[in-house]
Structure formats: C-alpha cells, structure tokens
GROMACS .gro file of C-alpha atoms in nm:
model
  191
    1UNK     CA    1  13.515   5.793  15.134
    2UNK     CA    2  13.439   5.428  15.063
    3UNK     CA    3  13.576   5.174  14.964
    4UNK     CA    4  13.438   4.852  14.819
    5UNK     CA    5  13.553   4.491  14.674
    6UNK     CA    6  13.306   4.274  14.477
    7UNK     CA    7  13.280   3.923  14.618
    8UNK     CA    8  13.095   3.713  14.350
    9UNK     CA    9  12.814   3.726  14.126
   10UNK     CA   10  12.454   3.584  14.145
   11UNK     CA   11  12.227   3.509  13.888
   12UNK     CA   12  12.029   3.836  13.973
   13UNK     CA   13  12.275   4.037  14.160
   14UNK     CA   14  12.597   4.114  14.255
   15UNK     CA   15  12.677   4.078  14.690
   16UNK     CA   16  12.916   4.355  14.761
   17UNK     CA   17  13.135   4.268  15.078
   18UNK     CA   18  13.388   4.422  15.251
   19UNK     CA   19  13.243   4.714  15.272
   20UNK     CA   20  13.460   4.945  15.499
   21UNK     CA   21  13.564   5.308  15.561
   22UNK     CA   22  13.938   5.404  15.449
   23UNK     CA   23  13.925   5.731  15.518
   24UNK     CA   24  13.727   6.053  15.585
   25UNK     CA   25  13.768   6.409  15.425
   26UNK     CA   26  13.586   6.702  15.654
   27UNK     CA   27  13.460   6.981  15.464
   28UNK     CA   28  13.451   6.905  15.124
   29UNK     CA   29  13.110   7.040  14.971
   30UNK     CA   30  12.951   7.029  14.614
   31UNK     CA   31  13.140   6.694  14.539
   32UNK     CA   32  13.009   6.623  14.166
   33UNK     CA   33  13.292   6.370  14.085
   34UNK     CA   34  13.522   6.094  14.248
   35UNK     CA   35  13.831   5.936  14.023
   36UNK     CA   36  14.092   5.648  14.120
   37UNK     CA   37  14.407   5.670  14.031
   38UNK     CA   38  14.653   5.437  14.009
   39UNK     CA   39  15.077   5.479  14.015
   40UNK     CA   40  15.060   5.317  13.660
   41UNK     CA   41  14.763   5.156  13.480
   42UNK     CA   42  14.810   4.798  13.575
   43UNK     CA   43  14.924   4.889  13.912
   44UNK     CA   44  14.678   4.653  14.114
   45UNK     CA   45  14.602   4.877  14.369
   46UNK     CA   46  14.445   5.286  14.326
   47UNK     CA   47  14.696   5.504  14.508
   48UNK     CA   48  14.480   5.825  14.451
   49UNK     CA   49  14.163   6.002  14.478
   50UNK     CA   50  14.097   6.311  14.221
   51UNK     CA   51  13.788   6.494  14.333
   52UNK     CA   52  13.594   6.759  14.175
   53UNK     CA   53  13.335   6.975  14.292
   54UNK     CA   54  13.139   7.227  14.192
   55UNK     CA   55  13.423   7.558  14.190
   56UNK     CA   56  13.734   7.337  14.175
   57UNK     CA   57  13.932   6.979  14.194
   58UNK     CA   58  14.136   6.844  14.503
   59UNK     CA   59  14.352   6.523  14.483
   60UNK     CA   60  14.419   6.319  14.755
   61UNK     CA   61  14.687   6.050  14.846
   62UNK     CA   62  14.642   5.727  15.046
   63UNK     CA   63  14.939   5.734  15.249
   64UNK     CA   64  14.856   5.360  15.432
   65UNK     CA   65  14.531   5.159  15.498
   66UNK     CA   66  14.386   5.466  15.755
   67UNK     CA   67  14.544   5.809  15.635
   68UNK     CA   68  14.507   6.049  15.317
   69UNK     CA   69  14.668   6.346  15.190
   70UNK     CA   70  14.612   6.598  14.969
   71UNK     CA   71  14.859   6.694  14.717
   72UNK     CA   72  14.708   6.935  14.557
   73UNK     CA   73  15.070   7.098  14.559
   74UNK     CA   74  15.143   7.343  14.274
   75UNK     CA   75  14.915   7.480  14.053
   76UNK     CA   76  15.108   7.536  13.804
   77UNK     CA   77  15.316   7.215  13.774
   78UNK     CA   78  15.067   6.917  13.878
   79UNK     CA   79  14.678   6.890  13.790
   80UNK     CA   80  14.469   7.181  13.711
   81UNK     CA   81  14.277   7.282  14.059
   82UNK     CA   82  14.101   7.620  14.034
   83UNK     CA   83  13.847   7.428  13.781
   84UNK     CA   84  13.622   7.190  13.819
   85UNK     CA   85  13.775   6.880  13.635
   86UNK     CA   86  13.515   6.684  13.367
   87UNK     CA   87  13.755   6.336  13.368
   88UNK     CA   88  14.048   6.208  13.458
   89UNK     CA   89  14.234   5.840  13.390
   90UNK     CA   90  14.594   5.663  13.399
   91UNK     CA   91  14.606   5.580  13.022
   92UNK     CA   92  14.840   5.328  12.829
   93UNK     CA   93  15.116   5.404  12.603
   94UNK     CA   94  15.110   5.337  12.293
   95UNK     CA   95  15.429   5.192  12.100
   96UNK     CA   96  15.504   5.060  11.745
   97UNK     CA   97  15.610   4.668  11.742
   98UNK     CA   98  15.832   4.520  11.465
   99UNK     CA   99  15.537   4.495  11.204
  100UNK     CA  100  15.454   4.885  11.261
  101UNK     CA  101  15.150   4.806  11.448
  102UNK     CA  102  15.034   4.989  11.769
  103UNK     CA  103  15.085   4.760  12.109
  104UNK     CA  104  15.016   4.894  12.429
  105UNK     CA  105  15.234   4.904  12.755
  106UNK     CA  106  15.209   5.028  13.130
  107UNK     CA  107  15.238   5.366  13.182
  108UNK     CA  108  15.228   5.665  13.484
  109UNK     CA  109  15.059   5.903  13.232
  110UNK     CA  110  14.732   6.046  13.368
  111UNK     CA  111  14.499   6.272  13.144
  112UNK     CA  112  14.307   6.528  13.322
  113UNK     CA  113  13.999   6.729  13.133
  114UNK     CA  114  13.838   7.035  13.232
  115UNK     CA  115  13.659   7.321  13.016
  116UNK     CA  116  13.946   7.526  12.871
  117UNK     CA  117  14.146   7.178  12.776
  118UNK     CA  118  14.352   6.848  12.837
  119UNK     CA  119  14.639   6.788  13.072
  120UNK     CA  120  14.916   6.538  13.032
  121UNK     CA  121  15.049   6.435  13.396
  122UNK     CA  122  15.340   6.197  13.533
  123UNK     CA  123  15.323   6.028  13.843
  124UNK     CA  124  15.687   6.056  13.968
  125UNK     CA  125  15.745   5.734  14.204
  126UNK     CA  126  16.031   5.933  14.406
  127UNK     CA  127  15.821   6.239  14.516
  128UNK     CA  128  15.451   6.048  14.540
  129UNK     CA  129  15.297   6.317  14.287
  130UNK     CA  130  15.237   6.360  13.970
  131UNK     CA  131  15.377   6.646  13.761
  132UNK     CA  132  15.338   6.840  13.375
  133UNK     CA  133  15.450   6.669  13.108
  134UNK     CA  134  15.319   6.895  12.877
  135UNK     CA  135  15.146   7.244  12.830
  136UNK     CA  136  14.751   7.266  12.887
  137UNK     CA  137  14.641   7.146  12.525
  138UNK     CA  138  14.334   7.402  12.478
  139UNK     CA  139  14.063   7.370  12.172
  140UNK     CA  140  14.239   7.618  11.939
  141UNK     CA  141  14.549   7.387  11.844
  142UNK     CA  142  14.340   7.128  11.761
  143UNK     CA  143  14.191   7.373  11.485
  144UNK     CA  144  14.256   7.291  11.119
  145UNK     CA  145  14.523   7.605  10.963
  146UNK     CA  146  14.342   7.917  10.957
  147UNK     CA  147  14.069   7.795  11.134
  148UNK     CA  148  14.139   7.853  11.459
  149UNK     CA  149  13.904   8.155  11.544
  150UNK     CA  150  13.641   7.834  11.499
  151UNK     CA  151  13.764   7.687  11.834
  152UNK     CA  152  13.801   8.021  12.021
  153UNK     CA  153  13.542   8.036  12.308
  154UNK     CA  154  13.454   7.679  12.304
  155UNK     CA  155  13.443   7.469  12.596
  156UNK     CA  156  13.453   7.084  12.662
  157UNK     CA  157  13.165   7.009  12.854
  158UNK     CA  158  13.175   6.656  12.850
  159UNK     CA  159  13.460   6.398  12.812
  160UNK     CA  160  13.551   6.020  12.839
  161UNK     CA  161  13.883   5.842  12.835
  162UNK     CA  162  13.960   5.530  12.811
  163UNK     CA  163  14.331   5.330  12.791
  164UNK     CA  164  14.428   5.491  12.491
  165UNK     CA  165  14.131   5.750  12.367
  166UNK     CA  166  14.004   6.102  12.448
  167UNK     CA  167  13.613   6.163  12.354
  168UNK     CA  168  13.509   6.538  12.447
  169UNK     CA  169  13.211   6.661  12.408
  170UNK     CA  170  13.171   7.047  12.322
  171UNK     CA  171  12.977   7.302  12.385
  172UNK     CA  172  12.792   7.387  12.018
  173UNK     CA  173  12.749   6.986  11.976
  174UNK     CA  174  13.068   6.891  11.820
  175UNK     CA  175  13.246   6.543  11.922
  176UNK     CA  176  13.621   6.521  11.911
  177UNK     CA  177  13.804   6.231  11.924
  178UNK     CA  178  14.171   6.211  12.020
  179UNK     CA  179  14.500   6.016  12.085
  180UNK     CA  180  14.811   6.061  12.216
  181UNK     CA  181  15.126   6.066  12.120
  182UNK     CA  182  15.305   6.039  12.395
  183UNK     CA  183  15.638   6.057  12.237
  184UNK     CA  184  15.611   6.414  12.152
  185UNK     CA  185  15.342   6.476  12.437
  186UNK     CA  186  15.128   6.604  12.217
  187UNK     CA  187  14.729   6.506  12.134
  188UNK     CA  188  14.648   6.413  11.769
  189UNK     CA  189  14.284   6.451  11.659
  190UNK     CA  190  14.135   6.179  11.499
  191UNK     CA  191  13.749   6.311  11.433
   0.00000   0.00000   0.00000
C-alpha cells in the first residue's frame, strides 16, 4: 500500500511528493476497493485501511509508521467481512443547537455498505477496533407499512456517503437517500 501527501499546486498540475511505502499486504487478490479510516472524522491522521475485494472485505490497522494489522476480529460484532463491502466512511454527528437547527460535531461512527444493507460501527479508543452499534439495517425496514414485500430481494449495488448522508443505489434503478439518527442508531429515509 501507498501512501501519498500533496505538496502544492501548479497552474496545470498537481506535484505529488513524498511518495513512500508504509506498508505491504502479501496475498491479497481481486482488490476492487481501498478506504481510510480515521479514529474520528477530524482526526488528522487515517488510522485504518478497509479493503474489499472481489468475495469479501479485510480491515487493517496501522500499528506505527512500518507495521499493519488486520482486525478483521469478529464477524459478528465489528464490520461485515464475508461480503464484498460497496462504501465505507467516518461520518459526523448530527446534534440540535439552541434554535433547533442541525450542527455537526466529531464523531467515531463509521458506516459500512454492502448488498444486503448498512452498518453502524464505533471505533472504541481502548481496544483499537471498532464495534456494532446497531443491527445490520437491510432494505425491508426502510419500506413504507405494508410495503415491505417491495424491498424483499433488492440489493444496493451502489452507494456514497458523505459527513452526514447515505446515497444507495439499487438494483431495479431506485435511489435512496438517508440520514442518521444517531441517537436512536437508527437510519431515516429521506427519498
């Protein structure tokens, strides 16, 4: 794995220095996507490494400036590993200010998407890993009352998060949109 800092822009390109090898993984095929993760979201550094391949998704931990880990640990209690995962970000949480309007603040919450549905993780500081902080949310309870047989056999097969937003994409061309309440650990659809 590389790593990279940017070093300054140019009028018609960017010079990328520093360029330098932090550490190697051996016999890790079919690699189809590489996530950083950080121990909060405004942590300055990434602590972690989520990669997904083709059959599954490892995560890795940068235990100094030469040596990584994997924690791939439990599969039922941290990320979702026997699937290949779609996205994965730290995300903000979201509070009410004095004036009832949404602000924004650090968080360890990390959302992890794969086909059947989204995870909600906690990095725990004391143990280095990050846990369940709520059940797999899969399509179906995001189904209006009665309409759940709708959802059944759907799949995400694309997503994007950003610092306080889910966008999946599904398999028979619908777009959902989603927050978080992180409160009650639970996903609210918006679209």
């Amino acid at each position: 794995m590389l790593w990279w800092q940017k070093h300054g822009e140019h009028q018609s390109h960017t010079e990328w220095r520093g360029l330098s090898e932090k550490a190697t993984v051996q016999g890790l095929g079919n690699v189809t996507h590489i996530w950083p993760l950080k121990e909060m979201y405004c942590a300055p550094d990434y602590a972690h490494i989520v990669v997904s391949t083709l059959q599954e998704t490892h995560v890795f931990r940068f235990d100094n400036a030469s040596s990584i880990s994997s924690i791939d640990g439990d599969k039922n209690t941290g990320f979702i590993t026997d699937l290949p995962t779609i996205a994965v970000s730290n995300i903000l949480r979201r509070t009410r200010n004095a004036e009832n309007k949404s602000d924004y603040v650090d968080s360890r919450f990390v959302i992890q998407v794969v086909s059947k549905g989204l995870l909600l993780l906690e990095y725990d500081p004391g143990v280095r890993q990050y846990s369940r902080a709520s059940e797999l949310w899969t399509l179906e309870k995001f189904a209006d009352p009665g309409k759940e047989g709708l959802w059944k056999g759907r799949e995400i097969v694309a997503a994007n998060i950003n610092a306080s937003q889910v966008v999946l994409a599904l398999n028979w061309g619908r777009v959902v949109v989603l927050t978080l309440n992180v409160d009650d650990k639970r996903f609210i659809k918006l679209r």
